[in-house]
Coordinates of N, CA, C and O in Angstrom, one line a residue:
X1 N 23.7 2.5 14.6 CA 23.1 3.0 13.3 C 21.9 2.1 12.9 O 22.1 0.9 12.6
X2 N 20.7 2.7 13.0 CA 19.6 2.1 12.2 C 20.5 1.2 10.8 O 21.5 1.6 10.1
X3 N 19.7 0.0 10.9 CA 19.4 -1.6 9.8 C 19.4 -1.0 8.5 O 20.0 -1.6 7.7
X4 N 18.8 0.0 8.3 CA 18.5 0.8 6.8 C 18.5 2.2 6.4 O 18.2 3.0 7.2
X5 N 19.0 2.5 5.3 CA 19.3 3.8 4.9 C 18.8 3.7 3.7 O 18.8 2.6 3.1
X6 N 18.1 4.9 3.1 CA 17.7 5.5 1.5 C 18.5 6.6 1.7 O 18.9 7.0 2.8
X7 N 18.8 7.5 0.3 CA 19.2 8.5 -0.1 C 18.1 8.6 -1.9 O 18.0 7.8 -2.8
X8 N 17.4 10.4 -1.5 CA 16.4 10.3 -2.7 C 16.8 11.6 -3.1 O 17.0 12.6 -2.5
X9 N 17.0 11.2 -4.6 CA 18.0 12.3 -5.5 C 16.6 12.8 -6.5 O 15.9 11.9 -6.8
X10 N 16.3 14.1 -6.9 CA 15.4 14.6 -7.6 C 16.3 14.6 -9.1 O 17.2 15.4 -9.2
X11 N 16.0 13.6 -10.0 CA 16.4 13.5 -11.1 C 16.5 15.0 -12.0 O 17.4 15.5 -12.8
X12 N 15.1 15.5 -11.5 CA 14.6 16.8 -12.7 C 15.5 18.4 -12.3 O 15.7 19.4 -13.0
X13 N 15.8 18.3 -11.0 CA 16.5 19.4 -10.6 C 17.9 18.9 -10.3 O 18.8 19.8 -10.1
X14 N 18.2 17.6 -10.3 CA 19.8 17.2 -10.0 C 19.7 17.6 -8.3 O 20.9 17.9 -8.0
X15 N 19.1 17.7 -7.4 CA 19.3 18.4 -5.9 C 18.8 16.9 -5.0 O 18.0 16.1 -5.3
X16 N 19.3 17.0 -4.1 CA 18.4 15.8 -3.1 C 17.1 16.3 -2.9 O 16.8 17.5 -3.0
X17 N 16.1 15.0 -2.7 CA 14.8 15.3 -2.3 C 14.6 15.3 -0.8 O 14.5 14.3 0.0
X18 N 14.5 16.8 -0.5 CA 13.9 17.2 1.3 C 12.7 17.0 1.6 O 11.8 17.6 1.0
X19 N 12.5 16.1 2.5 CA 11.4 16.2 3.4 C 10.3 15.0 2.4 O 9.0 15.1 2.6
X20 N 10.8 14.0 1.5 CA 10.3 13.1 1.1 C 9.9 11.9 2.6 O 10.9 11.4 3.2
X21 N 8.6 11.6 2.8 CA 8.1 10.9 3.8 C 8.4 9.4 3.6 O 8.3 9.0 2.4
X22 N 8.7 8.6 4.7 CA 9.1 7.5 4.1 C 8.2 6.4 5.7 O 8.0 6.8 6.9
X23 N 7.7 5.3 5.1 CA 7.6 4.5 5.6 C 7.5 3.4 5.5 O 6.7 2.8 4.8
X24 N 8.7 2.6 6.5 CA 9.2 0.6 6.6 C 8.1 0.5 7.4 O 7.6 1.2 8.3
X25 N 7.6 -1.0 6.7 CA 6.4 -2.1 7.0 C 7.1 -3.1 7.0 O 8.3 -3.2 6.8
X26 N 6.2 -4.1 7.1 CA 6.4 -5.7 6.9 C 5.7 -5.6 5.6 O 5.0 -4.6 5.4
X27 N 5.8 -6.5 4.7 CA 4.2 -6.2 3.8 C 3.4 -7.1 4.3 O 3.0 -7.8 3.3
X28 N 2.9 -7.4 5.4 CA 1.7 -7.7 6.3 C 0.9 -6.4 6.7 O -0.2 -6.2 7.1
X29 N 2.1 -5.1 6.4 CA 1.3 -3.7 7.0 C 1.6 -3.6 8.3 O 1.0 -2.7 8.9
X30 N 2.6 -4.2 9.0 CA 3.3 -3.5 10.0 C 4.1 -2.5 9.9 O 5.2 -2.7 9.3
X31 N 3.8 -1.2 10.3 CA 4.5 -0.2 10.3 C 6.2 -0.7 11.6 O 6.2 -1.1 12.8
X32 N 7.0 -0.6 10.9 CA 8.6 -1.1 11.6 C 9.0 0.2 12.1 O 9.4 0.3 13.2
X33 N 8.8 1.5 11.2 CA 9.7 2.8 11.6 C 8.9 4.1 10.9 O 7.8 3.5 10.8
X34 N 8.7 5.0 10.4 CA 8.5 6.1 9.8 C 10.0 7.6 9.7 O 10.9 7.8 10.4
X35 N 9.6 8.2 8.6 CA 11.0 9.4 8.6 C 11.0 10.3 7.9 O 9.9 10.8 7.7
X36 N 11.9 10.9 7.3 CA 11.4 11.5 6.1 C 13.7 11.9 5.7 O 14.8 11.8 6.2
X37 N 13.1 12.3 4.7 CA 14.7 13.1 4.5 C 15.0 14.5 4.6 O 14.3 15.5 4.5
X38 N 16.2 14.2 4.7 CA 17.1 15.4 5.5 C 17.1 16.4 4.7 O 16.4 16.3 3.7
X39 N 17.8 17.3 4.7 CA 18.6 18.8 3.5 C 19.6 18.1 2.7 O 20.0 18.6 1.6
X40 N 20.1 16.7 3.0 CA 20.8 15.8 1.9 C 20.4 14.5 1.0 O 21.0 13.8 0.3
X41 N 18.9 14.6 1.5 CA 18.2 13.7 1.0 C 18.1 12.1 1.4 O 17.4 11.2 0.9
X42 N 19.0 12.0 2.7 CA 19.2 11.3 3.3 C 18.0 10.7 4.6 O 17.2 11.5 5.1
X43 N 17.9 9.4 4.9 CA 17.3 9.1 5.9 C 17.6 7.6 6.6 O 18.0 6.7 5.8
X44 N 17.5 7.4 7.7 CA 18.3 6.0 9.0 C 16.5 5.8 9.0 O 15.7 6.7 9.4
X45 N 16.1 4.7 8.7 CA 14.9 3.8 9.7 C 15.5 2.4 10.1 O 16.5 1.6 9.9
X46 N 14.5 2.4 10.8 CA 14.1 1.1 12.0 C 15.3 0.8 12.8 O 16.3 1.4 12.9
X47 N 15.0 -0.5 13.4 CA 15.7 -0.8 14.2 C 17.1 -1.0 14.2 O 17.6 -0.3 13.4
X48 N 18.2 -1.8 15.0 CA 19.4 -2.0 15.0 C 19.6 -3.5 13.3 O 20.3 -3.8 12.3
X49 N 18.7 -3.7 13.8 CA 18.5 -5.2 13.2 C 17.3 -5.1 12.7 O 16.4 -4.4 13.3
X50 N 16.9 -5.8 11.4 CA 15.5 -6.4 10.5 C 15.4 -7.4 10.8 O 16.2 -8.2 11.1
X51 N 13.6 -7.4 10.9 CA 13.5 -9.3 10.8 C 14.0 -9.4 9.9 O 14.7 -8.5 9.5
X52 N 14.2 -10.9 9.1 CA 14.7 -11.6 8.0 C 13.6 -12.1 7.8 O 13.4 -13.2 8.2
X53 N 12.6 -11.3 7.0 CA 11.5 -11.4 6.2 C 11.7 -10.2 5.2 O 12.7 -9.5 5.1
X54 N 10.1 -10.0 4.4 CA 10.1 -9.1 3.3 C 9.4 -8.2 4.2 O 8.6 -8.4 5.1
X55 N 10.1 -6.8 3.5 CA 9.7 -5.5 3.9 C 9.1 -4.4 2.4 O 9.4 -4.6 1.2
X56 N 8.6 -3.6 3.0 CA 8.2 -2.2 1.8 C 9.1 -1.0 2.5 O 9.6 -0.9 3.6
X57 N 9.1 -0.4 1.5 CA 9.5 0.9 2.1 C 8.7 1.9 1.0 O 8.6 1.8 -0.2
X58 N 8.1 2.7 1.7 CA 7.3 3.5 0.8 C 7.6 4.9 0.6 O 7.5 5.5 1.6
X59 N 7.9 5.5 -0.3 CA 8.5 6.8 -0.5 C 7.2 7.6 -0.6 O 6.4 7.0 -1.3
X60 N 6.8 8.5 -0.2 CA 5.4 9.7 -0.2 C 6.0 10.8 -1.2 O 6.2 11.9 -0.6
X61 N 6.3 10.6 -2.3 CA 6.4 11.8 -3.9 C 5.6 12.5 -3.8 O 5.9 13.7 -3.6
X62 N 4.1 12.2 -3.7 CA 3.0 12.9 -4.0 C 3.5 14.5 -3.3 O 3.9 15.5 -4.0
X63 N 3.4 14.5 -2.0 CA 3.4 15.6 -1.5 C 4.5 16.4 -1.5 O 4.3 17.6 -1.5
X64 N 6.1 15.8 -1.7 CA 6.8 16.3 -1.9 C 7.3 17.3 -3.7 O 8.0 18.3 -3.9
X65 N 6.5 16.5 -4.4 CA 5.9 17.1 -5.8 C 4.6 18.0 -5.8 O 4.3 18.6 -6.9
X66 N 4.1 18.1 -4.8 CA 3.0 19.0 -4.6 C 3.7 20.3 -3.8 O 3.1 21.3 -3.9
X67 N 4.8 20.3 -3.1 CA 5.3 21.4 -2.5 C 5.8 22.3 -3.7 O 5.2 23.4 -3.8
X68 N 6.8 21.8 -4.6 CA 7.6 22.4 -5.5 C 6.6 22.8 -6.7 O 7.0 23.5 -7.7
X69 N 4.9 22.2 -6.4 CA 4.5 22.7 -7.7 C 4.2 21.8 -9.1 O 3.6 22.2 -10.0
X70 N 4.8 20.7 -9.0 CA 5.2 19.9 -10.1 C 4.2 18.8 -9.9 O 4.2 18.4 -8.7
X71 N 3.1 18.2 -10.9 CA 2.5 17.2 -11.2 C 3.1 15.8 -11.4 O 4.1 15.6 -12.1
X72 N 2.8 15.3 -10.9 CA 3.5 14.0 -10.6 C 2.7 12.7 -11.0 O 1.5 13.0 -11.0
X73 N 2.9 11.3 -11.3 CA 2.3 10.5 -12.0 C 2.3 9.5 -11.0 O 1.4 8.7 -11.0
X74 N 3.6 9.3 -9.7 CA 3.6 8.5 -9.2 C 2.9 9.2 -7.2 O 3.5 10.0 -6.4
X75 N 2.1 8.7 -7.2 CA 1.7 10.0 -5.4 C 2.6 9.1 -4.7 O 3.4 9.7 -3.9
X76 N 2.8 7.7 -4.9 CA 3.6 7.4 -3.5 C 4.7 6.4 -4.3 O 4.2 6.0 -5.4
X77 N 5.9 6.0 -4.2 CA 6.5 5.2 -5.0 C 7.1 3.7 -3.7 O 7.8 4.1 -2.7
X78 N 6.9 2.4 -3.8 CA 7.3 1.3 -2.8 C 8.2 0.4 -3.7 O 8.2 0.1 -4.9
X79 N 8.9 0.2 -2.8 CA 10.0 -0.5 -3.0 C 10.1 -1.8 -1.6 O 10.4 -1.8 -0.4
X80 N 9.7 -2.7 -2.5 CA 9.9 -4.3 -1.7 C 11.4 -5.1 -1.5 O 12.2 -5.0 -2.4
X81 N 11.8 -5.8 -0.6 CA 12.6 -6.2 -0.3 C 12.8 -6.9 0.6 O 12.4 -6.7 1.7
X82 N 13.9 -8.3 0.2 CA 13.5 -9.3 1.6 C 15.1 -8.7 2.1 O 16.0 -8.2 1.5
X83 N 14.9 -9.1 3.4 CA 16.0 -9.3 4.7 C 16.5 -10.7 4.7 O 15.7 -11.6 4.9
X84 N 17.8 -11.0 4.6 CA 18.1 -12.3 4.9 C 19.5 -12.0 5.1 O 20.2 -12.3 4.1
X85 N 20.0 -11.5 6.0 CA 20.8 -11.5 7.2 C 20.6 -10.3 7.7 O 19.5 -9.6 7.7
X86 N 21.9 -10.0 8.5 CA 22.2 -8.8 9.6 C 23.0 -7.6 8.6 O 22.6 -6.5 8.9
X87 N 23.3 -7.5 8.2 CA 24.2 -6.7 7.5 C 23.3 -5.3 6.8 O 22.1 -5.2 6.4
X88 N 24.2 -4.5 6.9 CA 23.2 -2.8 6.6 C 22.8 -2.9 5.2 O 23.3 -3.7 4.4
X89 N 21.5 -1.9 5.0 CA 20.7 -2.0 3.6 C 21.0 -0.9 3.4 O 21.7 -0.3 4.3
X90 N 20.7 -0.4 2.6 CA 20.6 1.0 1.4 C 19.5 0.9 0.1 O 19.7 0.2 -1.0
X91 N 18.7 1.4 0.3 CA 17.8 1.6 -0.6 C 17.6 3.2 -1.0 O 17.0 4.1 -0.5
X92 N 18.8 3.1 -2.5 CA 18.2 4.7 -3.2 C 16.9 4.4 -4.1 O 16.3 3.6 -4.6
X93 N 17.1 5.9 -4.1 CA 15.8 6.1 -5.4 C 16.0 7.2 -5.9 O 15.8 8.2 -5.2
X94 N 16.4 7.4 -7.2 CA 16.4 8.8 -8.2 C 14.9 8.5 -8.6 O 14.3 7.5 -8.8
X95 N 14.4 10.0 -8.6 CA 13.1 10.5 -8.9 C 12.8 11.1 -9.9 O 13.7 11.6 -10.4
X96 N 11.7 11.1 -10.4 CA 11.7 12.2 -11.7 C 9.8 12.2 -11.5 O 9.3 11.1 -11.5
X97 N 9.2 13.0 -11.4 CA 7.8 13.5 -11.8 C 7.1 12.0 -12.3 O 6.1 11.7 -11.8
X98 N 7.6 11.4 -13.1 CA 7.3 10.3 -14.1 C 8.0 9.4 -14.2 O 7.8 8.6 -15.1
X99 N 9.1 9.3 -13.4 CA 10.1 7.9 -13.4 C 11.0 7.8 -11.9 O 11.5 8.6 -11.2
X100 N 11.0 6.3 -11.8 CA 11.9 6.1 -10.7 C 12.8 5.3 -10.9 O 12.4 4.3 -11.6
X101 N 13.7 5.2 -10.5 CA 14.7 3.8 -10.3 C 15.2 3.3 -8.8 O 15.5 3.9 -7.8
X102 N 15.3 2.0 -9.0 CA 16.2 2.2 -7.4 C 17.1 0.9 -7.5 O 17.3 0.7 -8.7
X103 N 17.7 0.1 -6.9 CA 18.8 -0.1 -6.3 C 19.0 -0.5 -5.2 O 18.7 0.2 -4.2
X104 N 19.9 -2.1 -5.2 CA 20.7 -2.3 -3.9 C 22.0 -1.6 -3.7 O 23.2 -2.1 -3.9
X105 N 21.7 -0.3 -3.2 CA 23.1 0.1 -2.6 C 24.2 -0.4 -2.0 O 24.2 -1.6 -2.1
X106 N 25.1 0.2 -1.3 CA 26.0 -0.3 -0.3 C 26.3 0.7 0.9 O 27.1 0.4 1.8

């Protein structure tokens, strides 16, 4: 099992967000993995293992709020985070047009 998992919930419809584009970097701008989410809102990047450095993960809203129609305030939403061991990540994010939140999952 990929190092990292997100799960992205559409706040404004209560539904998982499909086909939200996602991309792990270093924040040097190394691209580590790219993905997108599933029909459950779900998605696995990168490797077995993270470096144990800081990473982004970049959620792509814009387009996925441009599918449905809906104007959106945030086009892409990133979420920073250091690595400091081996152990699996979870990065959610509930959405909304105009707000996000996220979270060290489990």
């Amino acid at each position: 099992m990929p190092h990292l998992t997100t799960h992205v919930l559409d706040a404004t419809t209560g539904t998982p967000a499909v086909g939200v584009g996602l991309t792990l970097s270093t924040v040097d701008g190394d691209v580590v993995a790219t993905g997108s989410t599933d029909a459950d809102g779900r998605a696995a990047l990168g490797p077995d293992v993270l470096e144990r450095i800081d990473h982004v993960l970049r959620f792509d809203t814009g387009p996925y709020f441009a599918a449905a129609g809906v104007p959106t305030f945030h086009p892409f939403v990133t979420v920073a985070f250091r690595v400091t061991g081996t152990e699996h990540l979870h990065v959610p994010l509930l959405l909304s047009p105009f707000a996000y939140s996220t979270y060290r999952g489990s």
